[in-house]
Amino acid sequence: MNLVVLQNWLDNASFAILFLTMLVYWGGAAFPNLPYLAALGTAGMAIANLGIATLLGARWIEAGYFPLSNLYESLFFLTWGITAVHLIAENSSRSRLVGVATAPVAMAITAFATMTLPSQMQASEPLVPALKSNWLMMHVSVMMLSYSALMVGSLLAIAFLIVTRGQNIQLQGSSVGTGGYRSNGYRLHKATELISQPPTPAVENNGFARFETSSNGNGNGNTAVLNLVTTPESPAVASAEPLSPQRLSLAETLDNISYRIIGLGFPLLTIGIIAGGVWANEAWGSYWSWDPKETWALITWLVFAAYLHARITRGWQGRSPAILASTGLLVVWVCYLGVNLLGKGLHSYGWFF
């Protein structure tokens, strides 16, 4: 089979699959009583991931070099990374809301690569001398994987803010440091025991005091039952509608998995920047030249370093780190795409200027 024809078919097929997958995830969020939609969404993401991997493999065979030399190839590699990280995050969180956030982004990237880029930017071309190096695979692939992980983590942070309606709630997450492991007001009681201790303040538990009792209806203490007792709200939170226990549980899951995914992407970003510096010294005689791409890579590193510092050292959880991670999504896009298309420098694709 003609590899160029196969690539053209696969990029359009990937877009179609991701578009349908996005609709499936959105439908699953709108109609949660249809459990088979979650399985369809996961299958769609897996098929798209496999299709894009096949596309990149065919392009590698056709061109004779690792397919990360132009914008078209990097966009599809980024989409492959996002779908791969999505599958990891969804398997860890068991939440279909992951796909609600990631599927539209993956679909939009493939649409941009397939339908917007000029045909000359989609065609493979011989490598320029500076790119004829093993560092092309070692540096660019690690950077793209880091972008994928950081984007997914930031999207989950945005989903957290949407689920919690931006309220500052108390979480039992995975941050360490001062205040990292916080009590959510869970206490064990026998079925006949009166609750005499005061509940956790409403400002920390979103208007709910949460207690765990042990009773199976016969008083033998074999089954754990979660009782929710509303508490008087303070004036500061009286205007905010309390979140349901399901939303609180989902918020804790999203906060936790976002933190873990960003924790995966940050070391990859660090390794990619170091590898890029070594390659730059080999190709241009300087480890760092304050190229726009290099500058924004440093800004991206600082933003997510601040996020992880706040989580690990200060024990931040909930709204504040989620806002910081959400801004990181914009910074990653500027670093990856903005300076390449709009700026001038050694990494510019030269499309607009």
mmCIF file of C-alpha atoms in Angstrom:
data_model
loop_
_atom_site.group_PDB
_atom_site.id
_atom_site.type_symbol
_atom_site.label_atom_id
_atom_site.label_comp_id
_atom_site.label_asym_id
_atom_site.label_seq_id
_atom_site.Cartn_x
_atom_site.Cartn_y
_atom_site.Cartn_z
ATOM 1 C CA MET A 1 0.000 0.000 0.000
ATOM 2 C CA ASN A 2 1.148 3.544 -0.756
ATOM 3 C CA LEU A 3 2.315 4.957 2.574
ATOM 4 C CA VAL A 4 1.266 8.504 1.665
ATOM 5 C CA VAL A 5 -2.283 7.334 0.922
ATOM 6 C CA LEU A 6 -2.296 5.390 4.196
ATOM 7 C CA GLN A 7 -1.221 8.496 6.115
ATOM 8 C CA ASN A 8 -3.921 10.624 4.500
ATOM 9 C CA TRP A 9 -6.519 8.027 5.359
ATOM 10 C CA LEU A 10 -5.314 7.620 8.938
ATOM 11 C CA ASP A 11 -5.234 11.327 9.786
ATOM 12 C CA ASN A 12 -8.829 11.772 8.614
ATOM 13 C CA ALA A 13 -9.912 8.564 10.337
ATOM 14 C CA SER A 14 -8.255 9.701 13.588
ATOM 15 C CA PHE A 15 -10.145 12.979 13.459
ATOM 16 C CA ALA A 16 -13.459 11.187 12.855
ATOM 17 C CA ILE A 17 -12.856 8.700 15.678
ATOM 18 C CA LEU A 18 -11.888 11.429 18.146
ATOM 19 C CA PHE A 19 -14.924 13.496 17.150
ATOM 20 C CA LEU A 20 -17.246 10.545 17.794
ATOM 21 C CA THR A 21 -15.390 9.758 21.013
ATOM 22 C CA MET A 22 -15.901 13.326 22.202
ATOM 23 C CA LEU A 23 -19.651 13.000 21.565
ATOM 24 C CA VAL A 24 -19.694 9.692 23.455
ATOM 25 C CA TYR A 25 -17.988 11.215 26.503
ATOM 26 C CA TRP A 26 -20.269 14.231 26.469
ATOM 27 C CA GLY A 27 -23.277 11.960 26.121
ATOM 28 C CA GLY A 28 -22.033 9.880 29.039
ATOM 29 C CA ALA A 29 -21.748 13.013 31.172
ATOM 30 C CA ALA A 30 -25.259 14.112 30.209
ATOM 31 C CA PHE A 31 -26.774 10.638 30.710
ATOM 32 C CA PRO A 32 -24.772 8.942 33.486
ATOM 33 C CA ASN A 33 -27.235 6.041 33.677
ATOM 34 C CA LEU A 34 -25.891 4.623 30.396
ATOM 35 C CA PRO A 35 -22.804 2.698 31.582
ATOM 36 C CA TYR A 36 -21.848 1.347 28.159
ATOM 37 C CA LEU A 37 -20.952 4.874 26.981
ATOM 38 C CA ALA A 38 -17.897 4.896 29.262
ATOM 39 C CA ALA A 39 -16.586 1.701 27.670
ATOM 40 C CA LEU A 40 -17.231 3.112 24.184
ATOM 41 C CA GLY A 41 -15.321 6.286 25.046
ATOM 42 C CA THR A 42 -12.322 4.348 26.312
ATOM 43 C CA ALA A 43 -12.381 2.134 23.223
ATOM 44 C CA GLY A 44 -12.529 5.201 20.973
ATOM 45 C CA MET A 45 -9.497 6.747 22.657
ATOM 46 C CA ALA A 46 -7.561 3.480 22.391
ATOM 47 C CA ILE A 47 -8.412 3.100 18.685
ATOM 48 C CA ALA A 48 -7.398 6.712 17.988
ATOM 49 C CA ASN A 49 -4.135 6.169 19.865
ATOM 50 C CA LEU A 50 -3.383 3.069 17.801
ATOM 51 C CA GLY A 51 -4.351 4.800 14.539
ATOM 52 C CA ILE A 52 -2.072 7.780 15.212
ATOM 53 C CA ALA A 53 0.770 5.457 16.193
ATOM 54 C CA THR A 54 0.319 3.658 12.866
ATOM 55 C CA LEU A 55 0.316 6.991 11.013
ATOM 56 C CA LEU A 56 3.567 8.055 12.668
ATOM 57 C CA GLY A 57 5.116 4.663 12.002
ATOM 58 C CA ALA A 58 4.200 4.838 8.318
ATOM 59 C CA ARG A 59 5.644 8.322 8.091
ATOM 60 C CA TRP A 60 8.845 7.141 9.804
ATOM 61 C CA ILE A 61 9.240 4.365 7.226
ATOM 62 C CA GLU A 62 8.459 6.696 4.316
ATOM 63 C CA ALA A 63 10.739 9.588 5.343
ATOM 64 C CA GLY A 64 13.508 7.540 6.952
ATOM 65 C CA TYR A 65 13.699 9.617 10.143
ATOM 66 C CA PHE A 66 11.740 9.956 13.368
ATOM 67 C CA PRO A 67 8.550 11.900 12.497
ATOM 68 C CA LEU A 68 9.050 15.035 14.575
ATOM 69 C CA SER A 69 10.587 17.427 12.074
ATOM 70 C CA ASN A 70 7.635 19.727 11.296
ATOM 71 C CA LEU A 71 4.425 21.054 12.828
ATOM 72 C CA TYR A 72 2.150 18.437 11.245
ATOM 73 C CA GLU A 73 4.145 15.563 12.680
ATOM 74 C CA SER A 74 4.526 17.155 16.096
ATOM 75 C CA LEU A 75 0.780 17.835 16.332
ATOM 76 C CA PHE A 76 -0.037 14.199 15.727
ATOM 77 C CA PHE A 77 2.676 13.091 18.143
ATOM 78 C CA LEU A 78 1.180 15.454 20.720
ATOM 79 C CA THR A 79 -2.276 13.957 20.132
ATOM 80 C CA TRP A 80 -0.861 10.471 20.494
ATOM 81 C CA GLY A 81 0.701 11.516 23.814
ATOM 82 C CA ILE A 82 -2.554 13.078 25.048
ATOM 83 C CA THR A 83 -4.566 9.959 24.239
ATOM 84 C CA ALA A 84 -1.944 7.762 25.933
ATOM 85 C CA VAL A 85 -1.889 9.898 29.083
ATOM 86 C CA HIS A 86 -5.705 10.016 28.972
ATOM 87 C CA LEU A 87 -5.888 6.227 29.096
ATOM 88 C CA ILE A 88 -3.530 6.192 32.086
ATOM 89 C CA ALA A 89 -5.498 8.907 33.903
ATOM 90 C CA GLU A 90 -8.875 7.337 33.175
ATOM 91 C CA ASN A 91 -7.712 3.925 34.339
ATOM 92 C CA SER A 92 -6.377 5.467 37.556
ATOM 93 C CA SER A 93 -9.363 7.683 38.340
ATOM 94 C CA ARG A 94 -12.198 5.497 36.990
ATOM 95 C CA SER A 95 -13.915 8.730 35.978
ATOM 96 C CA ARG A 96 -15.465 9.422 32.560
ATOM 97 C CA LEU A 97 -15.019 13.134 33.232
ATOM 98 C CA VAL A 98 -11.395 12.734 32.151
ATOM 99 C CA GLY A 99 -12.569 12.100 28.599
ATOM 100 C CA VAL A 100 -14.978 15.031 28.723
ATOM 101 C CA ALA A 101 -11.936 17.292 29.184
ATOM 102 C CA THR A 102 -9.330 15.578 27.013
ATOM 103 C CA ALA A 103 -11.313 14.299 24.003
ATOM 104 C CA PRO A 104 -12.247 17.782 22.660
ATOM 105 C CA VAL A 105 -8.626 18.933 22.871
ATOM 106 C CA ALA A 106 -7.309 15.833 21.090
ATOM 107 C CA MET A 107 -9.999 16.208 18.417
ATOM 108 C CA ALA A 108 -9.247 19.912 17.928
ATOM 109 C CA ILE A 109 -5.520 19.249 17.498
ATOM 110 C CA THR A 110 -6.123 16.620 14.806
ATOM 111 C CA ALA A 111 -8.601 18.924 13.070
ATOM 112 C CA PHE A 112 -6.038 21.733 13.058
ATOM 113 C CA ALA A 113 -3.318 19.456 11.686
ATOM 114 C CA THR A 114 -5.517 17.840 9.051
ATOM 115 C CA MET A 115 -7.720 20.697 7.843
ATOM 116 C CA THR A 116 -5.879 23.938 8.605
ATOM 117 C CA LEU A 117 -2.199 23.431 7.880
ATOM 118 C CA PRO A 118 -1.124 24.089 4.282
ATOM 119 C CA SER A 119 -0.378 20.976 2.255
ATOM 120 C CA GLN A 120 3.319 21.865 2.003
ATOM 121 C CA MET A 121 3.571 21.814 5.803
ATOM 122 C CA GLN A 122 1.972 18.366 5.900
ATOM 123 C CA ALA A 123 4.429 16.799 3.463
ATOM 124 C CA SER A 124 7.626 15.212 4.728
ATOM 125 C CA GLU A 125 10.812 16.878 3.529
ATOM 126 C CA PRO A 126 14.529 16.117 3.851
ATOM 127 C CA LEU A 127 15.997 17.158 7.191
ATOM 128 C CA VAL A 128 18.109 20.278 7.448
ATOM 129 C CA PRO A 129 21.683 19.582 8.661
ATOM 130 C CA ALA A 130 20.996 20.721 12.255
ATOM 131 C CA LEU A 131 18.206 18.122 12.604
ATOM 132 C CA LYS A 132 20.285 15.198 11.356
ATOM 133 C CA SER A 133 21.071 14.024 14.848
ATOM 134 C CA ASN A 134 19.933 11.386 17.310
ATOM 135 C CA TRP A 135 18.981 14.279 19.578
ATOM 136 C CA LEU A 136 15.929 14.843 17.360
ATOM 137 C CA MET A 137 14.337 11.771 18.879
ATOM 138 C CA MET A 138 15.812 12.161 22.345
ATOM 139 C CA HIS A 139 14.965 15.840 22.882
ATOM 140 C CA VAL A 140 11.797 16.502 20.885
ATOM 141 C CA SER A 141 9.976 13.280 21.806
ATOM 142 C CA VAL A 142 10.550 13.842 25.539
ATOM 143 C CA MET A 143 9.411 17.454 25.258
ATOM 144 C CA MET A 144 6.247 16.441 23.408
ATOM 145 C CA LEU A 145 5.440 13.761 25.966
ATOM 146 C CA SER A 146 5.915 16.312 28.744
ATOM 147 C CA TYR A 147 3.551 18.716 26.967
ATOM 148 C CA SER A 148 0.982 15.924 26.689
ATOM 149 C CA ALA A 149 1.135 15.066 30.385
ATOM 150 C CA LEU A 150 1.117 18.697 31.524
ATOM 151 C CA MET A 151 -1.844 19.502 29.262
ATOM 152 C CA VAL A 152 -3.884 16.576 30.577
ATOM 153 C CA GLY A 153 -3.034 17.489 34.172
ATOM 154 C CA SER A 154 -4.037 21.099 33.563
ATOM 155 C CA LEU A 155 -7.288 20.046 31.872
ATOM 156 C CA LEU A 156 -8.156 17.918 34.904
ATOM 157 C CA ALA A 157 -7.438 20.920 37.138
ATOM 158 C CA ILE A 158 -9.908 22.950 35.058
ATOM 159 C CA ALA A 159 -12.424 20.098 35.389
ATOM 160 C CA PHE A 160 -11.868 20.224 39.167
ATOM 161 C CA LEU A 161 -12.703 23.939 39.221
ATOM 162 C CA ILE A 162 -15.856 23.286 37.187
ATOM 163 C CA VAL A 163 -16.999 20.417 39.412
ATOM 164 C CA THR A 164 -16.442 22.432 42.607
ATOM 165 C CA ARG A 165 -17.853 25.641 41.029
ATOM 166 C CA GLY A 166 -14.660 27.389 42.124
ATOM 167 C CA GLN A 167 -15.422 26.887 45.817
ATOM 168 C CA ASN A 168 -12.539 26.533 48.255
ATOM 169 C CA ILE A 169 -13.231 23.097 49.707
ATOM 170 C CA GLN A 170 -11.228 20.868 52.021
ATOM 171 C CA LEU A 171 -9.781 17.714 50.468
ATOM 172 C CA GLN A 172 -8.141 14.487 51.561
ATOM 173 C CA GLY A 173 -5.619 14.386 48.731
ATOM 174 C CA SER A 174 -2.065 13.256 48.170
ATOM 175 C CA SER A 175 -0.154 16.473 48.828
ATOM 176 C CA VAL A 176 2.531 16.287 51.477
ATOM 177 C CA GLY A 177 3.996 18.978 53.652
ATOM 178 C CA THR A 178 2.384 21.306 56.155
ATOM 179 C CA GLY A 179 -1.320 20.503 56.254
ATOM 180 C CA GLY A 180 -0.967 18.044 53.400
ATOM 181 C CA TYR A 181 -3.023 15.279 54.967
ATOM 182 C CA ARG A 182 -6.128 16.944 56.280
ATOM 183 C CA SER A 183 -9.022 15.414 58.163
ATOM 184 C CA ASN A 184 -12.334 15.470 56.362
ATOM 185 C CA GLY A 185 -14.294 14.922 59.534
ATOM 186 C CA TYR A 186 -14.617 11.136 59.244
ATOM 187 C CA ARG A 187 -15.181 9.404 62.572
ATOM 188 C CA LEU A 188 -16.213 5.847 63.409
ATOM 189 C CA HIS A 189 -19.229 5.312 65.653
ATOM 190 C CA LYS A 190 -21.260 2.324 66.724
ATOM 191 C CA ALA A 191 -24.875 2.259 65.647
ATOM 192 C CA THR A 192 -26.153 3.065 69.166
ATOM 193 C CA GLU A 193 -23.495 5.657 70.022
ATOM 194 C CA LEU A 194 -24.499 9.307 70.169
ATOM 195 C CA ILE A 195 -22.337 11.764 68.274
ATOM 196 C CA SER A 196 -21.176 14.201 70.910
ATOM 197 C CA GLN A 197 -18.085 15.758 69.370
ATOM 198 C CA PRO A 198 -18.569 18.956 67.394
ATOM 199 C CA PRO A 199 -18.447 18.515 63.615
ATOM 200 C CA THR A 200 -15.719 19.917 61.438
ATOM 201 C CA PRO A 201 -16.386 23.591 60.573
ATOM 202 C CA ALA A 202 -18.524 24.084 57.493
ATOM 203 C CA VAL A 203 -15.900 26.232 55.778
ATOM 204 C CA GLU A 204 -13.636 23.160 55.622
ATOM 205 C CA ASN A 205 -16.284 20.663 54.572
ATOM 206 C CA ASN A 206 -18.470 22.626 52.208
ATOM 207 C CA GLY A 207 -21.405 22.795 54.572
ATOM 208 C CA PHE A 208 -21.408 19.090 55.415
ATOM 209 C CA ALA A 209 -20.163 17.284 58.493
ATOM 210 C CA ARG A 210 -19.276 13.811 57.314
ATOM 211 C CA PHE A 211 -19.340 10.903 59.756
ATOM 212 C CA GLU A 212 -18.846 7.224 59.182
ATOM 213 C CA THR A 213 -20.893 4.839 61.283
ATOM 214 C CA SER A 214 -20.652 1.096 61.562
ATOM 215 C CA SER A 215 -23.945 -0.706 61.221
ATOM 216 C CA ASN A 216 -25.603 -3.151 58.876
ATOM 217 C CA GLY A 217 -29.071 -2.558 60.226
ATOM 218 C CA ASN A 218 -28.656 -5.176 62.965
ATOM 219 C CA GLY A 219 -26.122 -3.284 65.036
ATOM 220 C CA ASN A 220 -23.305 -5.803 64.678
ATOM 221 C CA GLY A 221 -20.838 -3.306 63.144
ATOM 222 C CA ASN A 222 -19.933 -5.179 59.982
ATOM 223 C CA THR A 223 -20.896 -2.628 57.329
ATOM 224 C CA ALA A 224 -19.584 0.921 57.032
ATOM 225 C CA VAL A 225 -22.274 3.528 56.379
ATOM 226 C CA LEU A 226 -21.591 7.186 55.573
ATOM 227 C CA ASN A 227 -23.940 9.631 57.313
ATOM 228 C CA LEU A 228 -24.060 13.260 56.177
ATOM 229 C CA VAL A 229 -25.178 15.810 58.754
ATOM 230 C CA THR A 230 -25.614 19.380 57.620
ATOM 231 C CA THR A 231 -24.085 22.040 59.827
ATOM 232 C CA PRO A 232 -24.884 25.743 60.179
ATOM 233 C CA GLU A 233 -23.096 27.737 57.550
ATOM 234 C CA SER A 234 -20.952 30.707 58.345
ATOM 235 C CA PRO A 235 -21.761 34.045 56.649
ATOM 236 C CA ALA A 236 -18.699 33.589 54.427
ATOM 237 C CA VAL A 237 -20.131 30.461 52.789
ATOM 238 C CA ALA A 238 -23.842 30.967 53.274
ATOM 239 C CA SER A 239 -24.294 32.165 49.719
ATOM 240 C CA ALA A 240 -22.547 29.137 48.180
ATOM 241 C CA GLU A 241 -24.663 26.097 47.426
ATOM 242 C CA PRO A 242 -23.205 23.043 49.221
ATOM 243 C CA LEU A 243 -21.722 20.411 46.961
ATOM 244 C CA SER A 244 -23.180 16.921 46.938
ATOM 245 C CA PRO A 245 -21.110 14.028 48.348
ATOM 246 C CA GLN A 246 -20.723 12.716 44.790
ATOM 247 C CA ARG A 247 -19.225 16.028 43.646
ATOM 248 C CA LEU A 248 -16.894 16.086 46.649
ATOM 249 C CA SER A 249 -15.688 12.564 45.903
ATOM 250 C CA LEU A 250 -15.211 13.386 42.207
ATOM 251 C CA ALA A 251 -13.365 16.596 43.101
ATOM 252 C CA GLU A 252 -10.954 14.684 45.324
ATOM 253 C CA THR A 253 -10.318 12.198 42.511
ATOM 254 C CA LEU A 254 -9.696 14.922 39.920
ATOM 255 C CA ASP A 255 -7.393 16.864 42.251
ATOM 256 C CA ASN A 256 -5.405 13.738 43.035
ATOM 257 C CA ILE A 257 -5.020 12.494 39.457
ATOM 258 C CA SER A 258 -4.201 15.992 38.146
ATOM 259 C CA TYR A 259 -1.399 16.237 40.703
ATOM 260 C CA ARG A 260 -0.031 12.822 39.736
ATOM 261 C CA ILE A 261 -0.145 13.489 35.977
ATOM 262 C CA ILE A 262 1.614 16.846 36.362
ATOM 263 C CA GLY A 263 4.129 15.086 38.606
ATOM 264 C CA LEU A 264 4.796 12.770 35.662
ATOM 265 C CA GLY A 265 5.084 15.549 33.086
ATOM 266 C CA PHE A 266 7.406 17.827 35.054
ATOM 267 C CA PRO A 267 10.426 15.461 35.169
ATOM 268 C CA LEU A 268 9.953 14.800 31.441
ATOM 269 C CA LEU A 269 9.990 18.557 30.829
ATOM 270 C CA THR A 270 13.174 18.891 32.882
ATOM 271 C CA ILE A 271 14.904 16.081 30.995
ATOM 272 C CA GLY A 272 13.760 17.531 27.668
ATOM 273 C CA ILE A 273 15.137 20.988 28.460
ATOM 274 C CA ILE A 274 18.487 19.532 29.519
ATOM 275 C CA ALA A 275 18.658 17.379 26.376
ATOM 276 C CA GLY A 276 17.801 20.429 24.276
ATOM 277 C CA GLY A 277 20.647 22.380 25.839
ATOM 278 C CA VAL A 278 23.132 19.614 25.055
ATOM 279 C CA TRP A 279 21.857 19.399 21.472
ATOM 280 C CA ALA A 280 22.026 23.192 21.069
ATOM 281 C CA ASN A 281 25.643 23.198 22.192
ATOM 282 C CA GLU A 282 26.432 20.426 19.720
ATOM 283 C CA ALA A 283 24.636 22.145 16.825
ATOM 284 C CA TRP A 284 25.145 25.870 17.504
ATOM 285 C CA GLY A 285 27.947 26.024 20.056
ATOM 286 C CA SER A 286 25.850 27.369 22.940
ATOM 287 C CA TYR A 287 23.816 25.633 25.614
ATOM 288 C CA TRP A 288 21.365 28.542 25.993
ATOM 289 C CA SER A 289 20.758 31.465 23.658
ATOM 290 C CA TRP A 290 17.502 32.919 25.059
ATOM 291 C CA ASP A 291 15.656 31.914 21.924
ATOM 292 C CA PRO A 292 11.867 32.587 22.357
ATOM 293 C CA LYS A 293 11.221 28.850 22.569
ATOM 294 C CA GLU A 294 13.895 28.422 25.220
ATOM 295 C CA THR A 295 12.557 31.361 27.211
ATOM 296 C CA TRP A 296 9.007 30.033 27.231
ATOM 297 C CA ALA A 297 10.228 26.543 28.077
ATOM 298 C CA LEU A 298 11.865 28.074 31.152
ATOM 299 C CA ILE A 299 8.632 29.952 32.003
ATOM 300 C CA THR A 300 6.676 26.687 31.666
ATOM 301 C CA TRP A 301 9.163 24.923 33.927
ATOM 302 C CA LEU A 302 8.889 27.668 36.554
ATOM 303 C CA VAL A 303 5.061 27.630 36.534
ATOM 304 C CA PHE A 304 4.821 23.896 37.142
ATOM 305 C CA ALA A 305 7.770 23.970 39.545
ATOM 306 C CA ALA A 306 5.784 26.514 41.579
ATOM 307 C CA TYR A 307 2.737 24.217 41.414
ATOM 308 C CA LEU A 308 4.652 21.176 42.662
ATOM 309 C CA HIS A 309 6.456 23.256 45.291
ATOM 310 C CA ALA A 310 3.104 24.445 46.627
ATOM 311 C CA ARG A 311 1.743 20.901 46.694
ATOM 312 C CA ILE A 312 4.804 19.181 48.153
ATOM 313 C CA THR A 313 6.260 21.795 50.496
ATOM 314 C CA ARG A 314 3.213 23.824 51.487
ATOM 315 C CA GLY A 315 0.655 21.035 51.247
ATOM 316 C CA TRP A 316 -1.682 23.040 48.997
ATOM 317 C CA GLN A 317 -4.756 21.246 47.690
ATOM 318 C CA GLY A 318 -7.988 22.275 46.063
ATOM 319 C CA ARG A 319 -8.725 25.597 44.388
ATOM 320 C CA SER A 320 -5.419 27.487 44.661
ATOM 321 C CA PRO A 321 -3.150 24.897 42.992
ATOM 322 C CA ALA A 322 -5.897 24.118 40.458
ATOM 323 C CA ILE A 323 -5.917 27.761 39.361
ATOM 324 C CA LEU A 324 -2.126 27.682 39.038
ATOM 325 C CA ALA A 325 -2.260 24.476 36.983
ATOM 326 C CA SER A 326 -5.010 25.958 34.789
ATOM 327 C CA THR A 327 -2.802 28.910 33.899
ATOM 328 C CA GLY A 328 -0.093 26.377 33.091
ATOM 329 C CA LEU A 329 -2.251 25.096 30.213
ATOM 330 C CA LEU A 330 -2.053 28.486 28.500
ATOM 331 C CA VAL A 331 1.687 28.703 29.136
ATOM 332 C CA VAL A 332 2.261 25.253 27.602
ATOM 333 C CA TRP A 333 0.315 26.205 24.474
ATOM 334 C CA VAL A 334 2.275 29.439 24.088
ATOM 335 C CA CYS A 335 5.534 27.532 24.554
ATOM 336 C CA TYR A 336 4.622 24.763 22.134
ATOM 337 C CA LEU A 337 2.657 26.568 19.427
ATOM 338 C CA GLY A 338 2.596 30.312 19.992
ATOM 339 C CA VAL A 339 6.294 31.099 19.733
ATOM 340 C CA ASN A 340 6.686 28.629 16.862
ATOM 341 C CA LEU A 341 4.059 30.295 14.689
ATOM 342 C CA LEU A 342 4.202 33.930 15.761
ATOM 343 C CA GLY A 343 7.740 34.402 16.996
ATOM 344 C CA LYS A 344 11.103 34.468 15.329
ATOM 345 C CA GLY A 345 13.924 32.240 16.393
ATOM 346 C CA LEU A 346 15.681 28.949 15.861
ATOM 347 C CA HIS A 347 12.476 26.990 16.591
ATOM 348 C CA SER A 348 10.078 29.028 14.435
ATOM 349 C CA TYR A 349 8.030 27.282 11.776
ATOM 350 C CA GLY A 350 7.747 30.576 9.914
ATOM 351 C CA TRP A 351 4.062 30.192 8.990
ATOM 352 C CA PHE A 352 2.789 33.655 9.882
ATOM 353 C CA PHE A 353 6.033 35.651 10.029
#
